[in-house]
Coordinates of C-alpha atoms and ligand atoms in Angstrom, one line a residue:
M62 CA 0.0 0.0 0.0
E63 CA 1.4 3.4 -0.9
Y64 CA 0.4 6.5 1.1
D65 CA 1.0 10.2 0.4
V66 CA 1.9 10.5 4.1
I67 CA 2.8 8.1 6.8
I68 CA 2.9 9.5 10.4
I69 CA 4.8 7.5 13.1
G70 CA 3.3 8.4 16.5
S71 CA -0.2 9.4 17.4
G72 CA 0.4 12.1 20.0
P73 CA -1.0 15.7 19.6
G74 CA 1.6 16.4 16.8
G75 CA 0.9 13.1 14.9
Y76 CA -2.9 13.0 15.1
T77 CA -3.3 16.7 14.3
G78 CA -0.9 16.4 11.4
A79 CA -2.8 13.3 10.2
I80 CA -6.2 15.1 10.3
R81 CA -4.8 18.2 8.4
C82 CA -3.2 15.9 5.8
A83 CA -6.6 14.2 5.3
Q84 CA -8.4 17.5 5.1
L85 CA -6.0 18.5 2.3
G86 CA -6.8 15.4 0.3
L87 CA -3.7 13.4 1.1
K88 CA -4.0 9.6 1.6
T89 CA -2.7 9.2 5.1
A90 CA -1.7 6.5 7.5
I91 CA -0.8 6.8 11.2
I92 CA 1.1 4.2 13.2
E93 CA 0.9 3.9 17.0
K94 CA 2.8 1.4 19.1
Y95 CA 0.4 1.5 22.1
A96 CA -3.1 0.2 22.2
T97 CA -4.7 3.7 22.4
L98 CA -4.1 6.8 20.3
G99 CA -3.2 10.3 21.7
G100 CA 0.4 9.8 22.8
T101 CA 1.9 11.0 26.0
C102 CA -0.5 14.0 26.3
L103 CA -3.8 12.1 26.3
N104 CA -2.7 8.9 28.0
V105 CA -0.1 9.9 30.6
G106 CA 0.4 13.6 30.3
C107 CA -1.8 16.7 29.9
I108 CA -5.2 15.2 30.2
P109 CA -4.8 12.8 33.2
S110 CA -2.6 15.3 35.1
K111 CA -5.3 18.0 34.7
A112 CA -8.0 15.5 35.8
L113 CA -6.1 14.8 39.1
L114 CA -5.2 18.5 39.5
D115 CA -8.9 19.4 39.3
S116 CA -10.0 16.6 41.7
S117 CA -7.4 17.4 44.2
E118 CA -8.2 21.1 44.0
H119 CA -11.9 20.4 44.7
F120 CA -10.8 18.4 47.8
Y121 CA -8.4 21.1 49.0
N122 CA -11.1 23.8 48.6
A123 CA -13.7 21.7 50.4
A124 CA -11.2 21.2 53.3
H125 CA -9.7 24.7 53.5
T126 CA -11.8 27.4 51.8
F127 CA -15.5 26.2 51.8
A128 CA -16.0 27.1 55.5
E129 CA -15.1 30.7 54.8
H130 CA -17.6 30.8 52.0
G131 CA -20.2 29.6 54.6
I132 CA -20.3 26.0 53.5
K133 CA -19.9 23.5 56.2
L134 CA -18.8 19.9 55.5
T135 CA -18.0 17.2 58.0
D136 CA -16.2 13.9 57.6
L137 CA -14.5 14.9 54.4
Q138 CA -12.4 12.0 52.9
V139 CA -10.4 11.4 49.8
D140 CA -11.4 8.3 47.8
L141 CA -8.2 7.9 45.9
D142 CA -9.4 4.9 43.9
Q143 CA -12.4 6.8 42.7
M144 CA -10.2 9.8 41.8
I145 CA -7.9 7.6 39.7
K146 CA -10.9 5.8 38.2
R147 CA -12.4 9.1 37.1
K148 CA -9.1 10.2 35.7
Q149 CA -8.9 7.0 33.6
E150 CA -12.5 7.5 32.4
V151 CA -11.6 11.0 31.1
V152 CA -8.5 9.5 29.4
D153 CA -10.5 6.6 27.8
V154 CA -13.2 8.9 26.4
T155 CA -10.6 11.3 25.1
T156 CA -8.4 8.6 23.4
K157 CA -11.5 7.0 21.9
G158 CA -12.4 10.4 20.5
I159 CA -9.1 10.3 18.5
S160 CA -9.9 6.9 17.1
F161 CA -13.3 8.3 16.0
L162 CA -11.5 11.3 14.3
M163 CA -9.2 9.0 12.4
K164 CA -12.1 7.0 11.0
K165 CA -14.1 10.2 10.3
N166 CA -11.2 11.5 8.3
K167 CA -10.5 8.2 6.5
I168 CA -7.0 7.9 8.0
D169 CA -5.7 4.3 8.1
T170 CA -4.6 3.5 11.6
F171 CA -2.0 0.8 12.3
Y172 CA -1.1 -0.5 15.8
G173 CA 2.5 -1.6 16.2
V174 CA 6.1 -0.4 16.4
G175 CA 7.0 1.5 13.2
S176 CA 10.6 1.3 11.9
F177 CA 12.3 2.3 8.7
V178 CA 13.2 -0.4 6.2
D179 CA 14.4 2.3 3.7
P180 CA 13.7 6.0 3.3
H181 CA 10.2 5.3 1.9
S182 CA 9.1 2.1 3.6
I183 CA 8.0 1.5 7.2
K184 CA 7.6 -1.9 8.8
I185 CA 5.0 -2.3 11.5
A186 CA 5.7 -4.9 14.1
K187 CA 2.4 -5.8 15.7
S188 CA 1.7 -7.1 19.2
D189 CA 0.6 -10.5 17.8
G190 CA 4.0 -11.0 16.2
S191 CA 2.9 -10.3 12.6
E192 CA 4.5 -7.6 10.5
E193 CA 3.4 -5.4 7.6
T194 CA 5.3 -3.0 5.5
I195 CA 3.7 0.2 4.0
K196 CA 5.2 2.8 1.7
G197 CA 4.9 6.6 1.8
K198 CA 5.9 9.5 -0.4
N199 CA 6.3 11.5 2.7
I200 CA 7.0 10.3 6.3
V201 CA 6.5 12.2 9.5
I202 CA 8.4 11.2 12.7
A203 CA 6.2 12.2 15.6
T204 CA 7.5 9.7 18.3
G205 CA 7.6 12.1 21.2
S206 CA 9.6 11.8 24.4
K207 CA 10.1 9.7 27.5
P208 CA 11.0 10.7 31.1
M209 CA 14.7 11.4 31.7
S210 CA 16.7 10.2 34.7
F211 CA 20.3 10.2 36.0
P212 CA 22.4 7.2 37.2
S213 CA 22.1 8.6 40.8
M214 CA 18.3 8.3 40.7
P215 CA 17.4 4.9 39.0
I216 CA 13.7 4.6 38.3
D217 CA 12.2 1.4 39.6
K218 CA 8.5 2.5 39.0
K219 CA 7.6 1.3 42.5
R220 CA 9.0 3.9 45.0
V221 CA 11.3 5.8 42.6
I222 CA 8.7 6.9 40.0
T223 CA 8.1 9.1 37.0
S224 CA 5.0 11.1 36.2
T225 CA 3.4 8.0 34.6
E226 CA 3.3 6.1 37.9
A227 CA 2.5 9.3 39.9
L228 CA -0.8 9.4 37.9
K229 CA -1.9 6.0 39.2
L230 CA -0.6 5.7 42.8
Q231 CA -2.7 3.4 45.0
E232 CA -2.1 5.3 48.2
I233 CA -1.5 8.9 49.1
P234 CA 2.2 9.2 50.0
K235 CA 2.9 10.3 53.6
H236 CA 6.1 11.9 52.3
L237 CA 6.8 12.5 48.6
V238 CA 10.2 13.8 47.5
V239 CA 10.1 15.5 44.1
I240 CA 13.4 15.8 42.3
G241 CA 13.1 18.8 39.9
A242 CA 10.7 21.6 40.6
G243 CA 9.9 22.2 37.0
V244 CA 6.5 21.9 35.4
I245 CA 5.8 18.2 36.2
G246 CA 7.2 18.6 39.7
A247 CA 5.0 21.7 40.4
E248 CA 1.8 20.1 39.0
L249 CA 2.0 16.6 40.5
G250 CA 3.7 17.8 43.7
S251 CA 0.7 20.1 44.1
V252 CA -1.8 17.2 43.6
Y253 CA -0.3 15.2 46.4
A254 CA 0.3 18.2 48.7
R255 CA -3.4 19.1 48.4
L256 CA -4.3 15.5 49.2
G257 CA -2.3 15.7 52.4
S258 CA 1.2 14.4 51.5
K259 CA 4.3 16.1 52.9
V260 CA 6.1 17.2 49.7
S261 CA 9.8 18.1 49.6
F262 CA 11.1 19.6 46.4
V263 CA 14.8 19.1 45.5
E264 CA 15.8 21.4 42.7
F265 CA 19.2 22.0 41.1
A266 CA 18.3 25.7 40.2
D267 CA 17.6 28.4 42.7
S268 CA 13.8 28.6 42.2
M269 CA 10.7 26.7 41.0
I270 CA 10.0 26.6 37.3
P271 CA 13.4 28.2 36.7
T272 CA 13.1 28.6 32.9
M273 CA 10.1 30.9 33.2
D274 CA 10.3 34.6 34.2
K275 CA 11.8 34.7 37.7
T276 CA 8.9 36.6 39.2
L277 CA 6.6 33.6 38.5
G278 CA 8.9 31.1 40.3
K279 CA 9.0 33.2 43.4
E280 CA 5.2 33.7 43.5
L281 CA 4.6 30.0 42.8
Q282 CA 6.9 29.0 45.6
K283 CA 4.8 31.2 48.1
V284 CA 1.6 29.4 47.1
V285 CA 3.0 25.9 47.1
K286 CA 4.6 26.6 50.5
K287 CA 1.1 27.3 51.8
L288 CA 0.3 23.6 50.9
G289 CA 3.0 22.6 53.5
A290 CA 5.7 21.9 51.0
D291 CA 9.4 22.4 51.7
F292 CA 12.2 23.3 49.2
Y293 CA 15.8 22.4 48.8
F294 CA 17.0 24.8 46.0
S295 CA 20.5 24.8 44.6
H296 CA 20.8 21.2 45.9
K297 CA 22.2 18.2 44.1
V298 CA 20.9 14.7 44.4
T299 CA 23.8 12.3 45.1
K300 CA 21.9 9.1 45.7
V301 CA 18.3 7.7 45.6
E302 CA 17.9 4.3 47.1
N303 CA 14.7 2.1 47.4
T304 CA 15.1 0.3 50.7
G305 CA 11.9 -1.7 50.4
D306 CA 9.3 0.2 52.4
E307 CA 11.0 3.5 51.9
V308 CA 13.1 5.6 49.7
V309 CA 16.2 7.4 50.9
V310 CA 17.3 10.5 49.0
S311 CA 20.7 11.9 49.7
I312 CA 21.3 15.5 48.7
D313 CA 24.1 18.1 49.0
K314 CA 24.2 21.8 48.8
P315 CA 27.5 22.7 47.1
K316 CA 29.7 25.0 49.2
G317 CA 28.9 28.6 48.3
R318 CA 30.6 31.8 49.4
G319 CA 30.7 31.7 53.2
D320 CA 28.5 28.6 53.4
E321 CA 29.4 25.2 54.7
P322 CA 28.5 22.4 52.4
E323 CA 25.3 20.9 53.5
Q324 CA 24.5 17.2 53.4
I325 CA 20.9 16.0 54.0
T326 CA 19.1 12.7 53.9
L327 CA 15.4 12.7 53.2
T328 CA 13.4 9.6 53.9
A329 CA 10.1 9.2 52.1
D330 CA 7.7 6.6 50.8
Y331 CA 7.9 7.8 47.2
C332 CA 10.3 9.8 45.1
L333 CA 9.1 11.4 41.9
V334 CA 11.9 12.0 39.4
S335 CA 10.8 15.0 37.2
V336 CA 14.1 16.3 35.8
G337 CA 13.0 16.7 32.2
R338 CA 12.1 14.5 29.2
R339 CA 14.2 13.1 26.4
A340 CA 13.3 12.8 22.7
Y341 CA 12.3 9.2 21.9
T342 CA 13.6 7.4 18.7
D343 CA 14.2 3.9 20.0
G344 CA 13.3 1.2 17.6
L345 CA 12.8 3.5 14.6
N346 CA 15.9 2.2 12.8
L347 CA 16.8 5.7 11.7
E348 CA 19.9 4.5 10.0
A349 CA 17.9 2.7 7.3
A350 CA 16.5 6.1 6.3
G351 CA 19.9 7.8 6.4
L352 CA 19.1 9.7 9.6
T353 CA 20.7 10.0 13.0
A354 CA 19.7 11.4 16.4
D355 CA 21.8 14.0 18.2
D356 CA 23.4 13.5 21.6
R357 CA 20.0 14.4 23.3
G358 CA 18.2 11.9 21.1
R359 CA 16.6 14.6 19.0
I360 CA 16.1 14.6 15.2
D361 CA 17.6 17.7 13.5
V362 CA 15.2 19.6 11.3
D363 CA 15.3 22.8 9.2
N364 CA 12.9 25.7 9.3
H365 CA 10.4 23.7 7.2
L366 CA 10.6 20.8 9.8
R367 CA 12.4 18.7 7.1
T368 CA 15.1 16.3 8.2
S369 CA 18.3 15.9 6.2
V370 CA 16.2 13.5 4.0
P371 CA 13.8 16.0 2.3
H372 CA 10.6 13.8 2.2
I373 CA 11.0 12.9 5.9
Y374 CA 9.7 15.4 8.5
A375 CA 9.8 15.5 12.3
L376 CA 7.8 17.4 14.9
G377 CA 7.0 17.8 18.5
D378 CA 9.0 16.5 21.5
V379 CA 11.3 14.6 19.2
I380 CA 12.8 17.8 17.8
R381 CA 14.2 21.1 19.3
G382 CA 12.0 23.6 21.1
A383 CA 9.4 23.5 23.9
M384 CA 8.0 20.1 24.8
L385 CA 4.3 21.2 24.7
A386 CA 1.3 19.6 23.1
H387 CA 0.1 22.8 21.4
K388 CA 3.6 23.3 19.9
A389 CA 3.5 19.8 18.5
E390 CA -0.1 20.4 17.1
E391 CA 1.1 23.6 15.3
E392 CA 3.9 21.6 13.8
G393 CA 1.6 18.8 12.6
T394 CA -0.5 21.3 10.7
F395 CA 2.6 23.1 9.4
I396 CA 4.0 19.9 7.9
A397 CA 0.7 18.9 6.3
E398 CA 0.4 22.4 4.7
T399 CA 4.1 22.4 3.6
I400 CA 3.6 19.0 1.9
V401 CA 0.8 20.4 -0.3
G402 CA 2.9 23.4 -1.2
Q403 CA 1.4 26.0 1.1
K404 CA 3.6 28.5 3.1
P405 CA 2.5 28.1 6.7
H406 CA 4.2 29.9 9.6
I407 CA 4.7 29.3 13.3
H408 CA 5.7 32.1 15.6
Y409 CA 7.7 30.1 18.1
K410 CA 8.2 33.1 20.5
L411 CA 4.4 33.3 20.9
I412 CA 3.8 29.8 22.0
P413 CA 2.5 30.2 25.5
G414 CA 3.6 28.1 28.5
V415 CA 1.2 27.2 31.3
V416 CA 1.6 25.4 34.6
Y417 CA -1.7 24.1 35.9
T418 CA -1.2 24.7 39.6
W419 CA -3.7 26.8 41.5
P420 CA -3.3 29.6 41.0
E421 CA -2.2 28.9 37.4
V422 CA 1.0 30.2 35.9
A423 CA 1.1 31.3 32.3
S424 CA 3.6 33.1 30.2
V425 CA 4.3 34.2 26.6
G426 CA 7.1 36.1 24.9
Y427 CA 10.3 37.4 26.4
T428 CA 11.0 37.0 30.1
E429 CA 12.6 39.9 31.9
E430 CA 15.8 38.0 32.1
E431 CA 15.8 37.6 28.3
V432 CA 15.2 41.3 27.5
K433 CA 18.0 42.2 29.9
Q434 CA 20.3 39.7 28.3
E435 CA 19.5 40.9 24.8
N436 CA 19.8 44.6 25.8
I437 CA 16.3 45.4 24.6
P438 CA 15.1 48.7 26.2
Y439 CA 11.9 47.8 28.2
K440 CA 9.5 48.9 30.9
V441 CA 7.4 46.9 33.3
G442 CA 3.8 47.1 34.4
S443 CA 2.4 44.8 37.1
F444 CA -0.9 44.4 38.8
P445 CA -1.6 42.1 41.8
F446 CA -4.7 39.9 42.0
K447 CA -5.5 41.1 45.5
A448 CA -6.5 44.5 44.0
L449 CA -9.2 42.9 41.8
G450 CA -12.8 42.8 42.9
R451 CA -13.4 39.5 41.1
A452 CA -10.4 37.9 42.9
R453 CA -11.6 39.0 46.3
A454 CA -15.1 37.7 45.6
S455 CA -13.8 34.2 44.8
M456 CA -11.0 34.3 47.4
D457 CA -8.3 33.9 44.7
I458 CA -6.1 36.9 45.7
D459 CA -2.7 35.3 45.2
G460 CA -0.8 36.3 42.1
L461 CA -0.1 39.1 39.7
V462 CA 0.2 40.0 36.0
K463 CA 3.4 41.4 34.7
V464 CA 3.7 43.0 31.3
L465 CA 7.0 43.9 29.6
A466 CA 6.7 46.5 26.9
H467 CA 9.4 48.1 24.6
K468 CA 10.5 51.3 26.2
E469 CA 10.4 53.3 23.0
T470 CA 7.6 51.7 20.9
D471 CA 5.4 50.4 23.8
E472 CA 5.0 47.1 21.9
I473 CA 4.2 44.2 24.3
L474 CA 7.3 42.0 24.5
G475 CA 6.2 39.5 27.2
V476 CA 3.3 38.7 29.5
H477 CA 3.8 36.7 32.7
M478 CA 0.9 35.8 34.9
I479 CA 0.2 33.8 38.0
G480 CA -3.4 33.9 39.2
A481 CA -6.8 32.4 38.9
R482 CA -7.5 31.2 35.3
A483 CA -4.2 32.5 34.0
A484 CA -4.1 29.5 31.7
D485 CA -7.2 30.8 29.8
M486 CA -6.3 34.5 30.2
I487 CA -2.9 34.1 28.4
A488 CA -4.8 33.7 25.1
E489 CA -5.6 37.4 25.2
A490 CA -1.9 38.2 25.5
V491 CA -1.0 35.8 22.6
T492 CA -3.6 37.5 20.4
A493 CA -2.4 41.0 21.3
M494 CA 1.2 40.0 20.6
E495 CA 0.4 38.3 17.3
F496 CA -1.1 41.6 16.2
R497 CA 1.9 43.4 17.7
A498 CA -0.3 45.5 20.0
S499 CA 1.2 48.1 22.3
A500 CA 0.5 48.1 26.1
E501 CA -1.6 51.2 25.5
D502 CA -3.7 49.4 22.8
V503 CA -4.7 46.7 25.3
S504 CA -5.2 49.3 28.1
R505 CA -7.8 51.1 25.8
M506 CA -9.8 47.9 25.2
S507 CA -12.9 47.4 27.4
H508 CA -12.5 44.4 29.7
A509 CA -15.7 43.1 31.4
H510 CA -16.0 44.0 35.1
P511 CA -15.6 42.1 37.3
T512 CA -13.3 39.6 35.6
Y513 CA -9.8 38.4 36.2
T514 CA -8.9 39.7 32.8
E515 CA -9.0 43.2 34.2
A516 CA -5.6 42.4 35.8
F517 CA -4.1 42.2 32.3
K518 CA -5.6 45.6 31.3
E519 CA -4.4 47.2 34.6
A520 CA -0.9 45.8 34.1
C521 CA -0.9 47.3 30.6
L522 CA -2.1 50.6 32.0
A523 CA 0.8 50.4 34.5
A524 CA 3.2 49.6 31.7
T525 CA 1.9 52.4 29.4
D526 CA 2.3 55.3 31.8
N527 CA 2.1 54.0 35.3
R528 CA -1.6 54.7 35.2
A529 CA -3.3 51.6 36.8
I530 CA -6.7 52.6 38.1
N531 CA -7.3 50.3 41.0
M532 CA -3.9 50.4 42.7
Ligands
FAD2096 P1 3.8 12.2 22.2 O1 2.5 12.7 22.7 O2 4.8 11.7 23.1 O3 3.4 11.0 21.2 C1 4.3 10.2 20.6 C2 3.6 8.8 20.3 O4 4.5 8.1 19.4 C3 3.4 8.0 21.5 O5 2.1 7.5 21.5 C4 4.3 6.8 21.3 O6 3.8 5.5 21.8 C5 4.4 6.7 19.8 N1 5.6 6.1 19.2 C6 6.9 6.3 19.6 N2 7.7 5.5 18.9 C7 6.9 4.8 18.0 C8 7.2 3.9 17.0 N3 8.4 3.5 16.7 N4 6.1 3.3 16.3 C9 4.9 3.7 16.6 N5 4.6 4.6 17.6 C10 5.6 5.1 18.2 N6 2.0 19.7 27.4 C11 1.1 20.7 27.3 O7 1.1 21.5 26.3 N7 0.2 20.9 28.3 C12 0.1 20.2 29.4 O8 -0.7 20.4 30.3 C13 1.0 19.1 29.5 N8 1.0 18.3 30.6 C14 1.9 17.2 30.7 C15 1.9 16.4 31.8 C16 2.7 15.4 31.9 C17 2.7 14.5 33.1 C18 3.6 15.1 30.8 C19 4.6 13.9 30.9 C20 3.7 15.9 29.7 C21 2.8 17.0 29.6 N9 2.8 17.8 28.5 C22 2.0 18.9 28.4 C23 3.8 17.6 27.4 C24 3.0 16.9 26.2 O9 2.5 15.7 26.7 C25 4.0 16.7 25.1 O10 4.6 17.9 24.7 C26 3.2 16.2 23.9 O11 2.5 15.0 24.2 C27 4.2 15.9 22.7 O12 3.4 15.5 21.6 P2 4.1 14.6 20.5 O13 3.1 14.4 19.4 O14 5.4 15.2 20.0 O15 4.5 13.2 21.1
NAI2097 P1 11.2 20.7 33.3 O1 12.4 20.9 32.4 O2 10.1 21.5 33.4 O3 11.8 20.7 34.8 C1 12.9 19.9 35.2 C2 13.5 20.5 36.5 O4 14.4 19.6 37.0 C3 14.2 21.8 36.2 O5 13.8 22.8 37.1 C4 15.7 21.5 36.4 O6 16.5 22.5 36.9 C5 15.6 20.3 37.4 N1 16.7 19.4 37.5 C6 17.3 18.8 36.4 N2 18.2 18.0 36.9 C7 18.1 18.0 38.2 C8 18.8 17.3 39.2 N3 19.8 16.4 38.9 N4 18.5 17.5 40.5 C9 17.5 18.4 40.8 N5 16.8 19.1 39.9 C10 17.1 18.9 38.6 O7 10.9 19.1 33.1 P2 9.7 18.2 33.6 O8 9.0 18.9 34.8 O9 10.2 16.9 33.8 O10 8.7 18.2 32.4 C11 9.1 17.7 31.1 C12 8.5 18.4 30.0 O11 7.1 18.1 30.0 C13 8.6 19.9 30.1 O12 9.5 20.3 29.1 C14 7.3 20.5 29.9 O13 7.3 21.3 28.8 C15 6.4 19.3 29.6 N6 5.2 19.4 30.5 C16 4.4 20.5 30.3 C17 3.3 20.7 31.1 C18 2.4 21.9 30.9 O14 2.5 22.4 29.8 N7 1.6 22.3 31.8 C19 3.0 19.8 32.3 C20 4.0 18.8 32.5 C21 5.1 18.6 31.6

């Protein structure tokens, strides 16, 4: 069978690309090695983590904020089995939805491990031991990523776990050590802290979510600390050992100026290793296509997402750039449109990043650290959530919106938020920046009152001419 396009991997990049190819009239096949479609995001990533974040947030509010709203509850308990069951139901409905979309768009779906036989032929090794080879004029590698670890922290999936196991624990840890206070650490650490675990974060950098604007990490730390978490920043893990019923994590603080080196041992029942993810190309037999992966396992692509073999493309977590579902989706669409000769475009600087803690963290464009580093003249406007009527009404007063604008032109360069519904609010900042709005442009647009979005308008007013109204 010869296809116009064969896509290996059915994550957000692969399935979105397949649908766009089919919409454009290309005969398309998709290959997935697991039994369900949707990749990391739908099966063990975005969707299940958000389901548990929402459930744990409901519990936390019922236990800690309902009374102040005048709602009394007694004998509140967590039914973890039910929480995990509901999460799985959400995943099942969502992944079945992708199968439906493949059928609806007449995309042939093959289940099995795809590997190159030659630059145009892909062998599919199926779970029943049979094999089938299909040919494609164009091939898209969309094989995603896997959790990363280091030799000092060997994953055993029992007590030393990755995000995949943390999404289906059978008990609430008494003490959870989280190595890496990045996005996964912040989200899944929050889930268990809300459910009553003592959570200790060990982080190599000096703050949470260190790659985002520094203001966000500091604010996030304050809110996660309120959940009872503790933090070991600038600490290095030297050993993680599963002793049977427990896990022992040895950490050091390297000697700084005037400091004594600090050596600490944390004893916990689980240790979540969330130190990043690694591009996944195992089993693809890239050599048969004349391709290689770099030292981080990634496939090199040009600005058209073409590999060194022009009819083979790659996207998403398996190539450079942010490891985000919506980045992979944009790239899937981009490749489909490129194949039919269109001239699509992705503005990588305007791909937003979101952390689904509560309050949520969301960011787009330059961070303050980046504008400083690139010597771009800038000004800052910030507005705290506690000055918003809407935030006081809902008791969501933690957080702020920070807008960076060009000092001379007033064009918005970056927007960084932590606050209620920031994940949805960031879309307004993306739209404004796509249209190259100035801070004054946004500050002159009517924002419904009372809404959280007023914080963005007020921060833009502050950035324009220090003229926030409610502060
Ligand atoms: P993937 O989703 O990883 O899909 C790749 C697919 O390829 C997999 O199904 C794999 O089985 C298949 N595959 C691999 N090799 C082969 C082969 N040889 N043959 C056949 N099939 C193969 N991102 C967000 O934007 N928002 C979030 O809220 C978010 N939350 C996350 C939470 C967690 C816990 C994790 C781990 C990740 C999260 N991410 C989130 C990141 C997001 O999941 C990834 O960026 C996204 O899934 C990448 O999409 P992809 O299409 O590149 O690859
Ligand atoms: P990450 O890159 O966000 O965070 C890893 C953290 O581990 C960093 O802060 C890093 O400094 C730290 N670290 C690295 N080595 C360490 C060590 N030896 N000791 C202590 N700390 C160490 O990676 P994470 O959280 O694993 O997530 C992987 C990817 O998944 C991210 O790139 C993210 O984009 C994606 N993701 C996205 C989500 C979202 O969009 N909401 C949610 C979850 C994951």
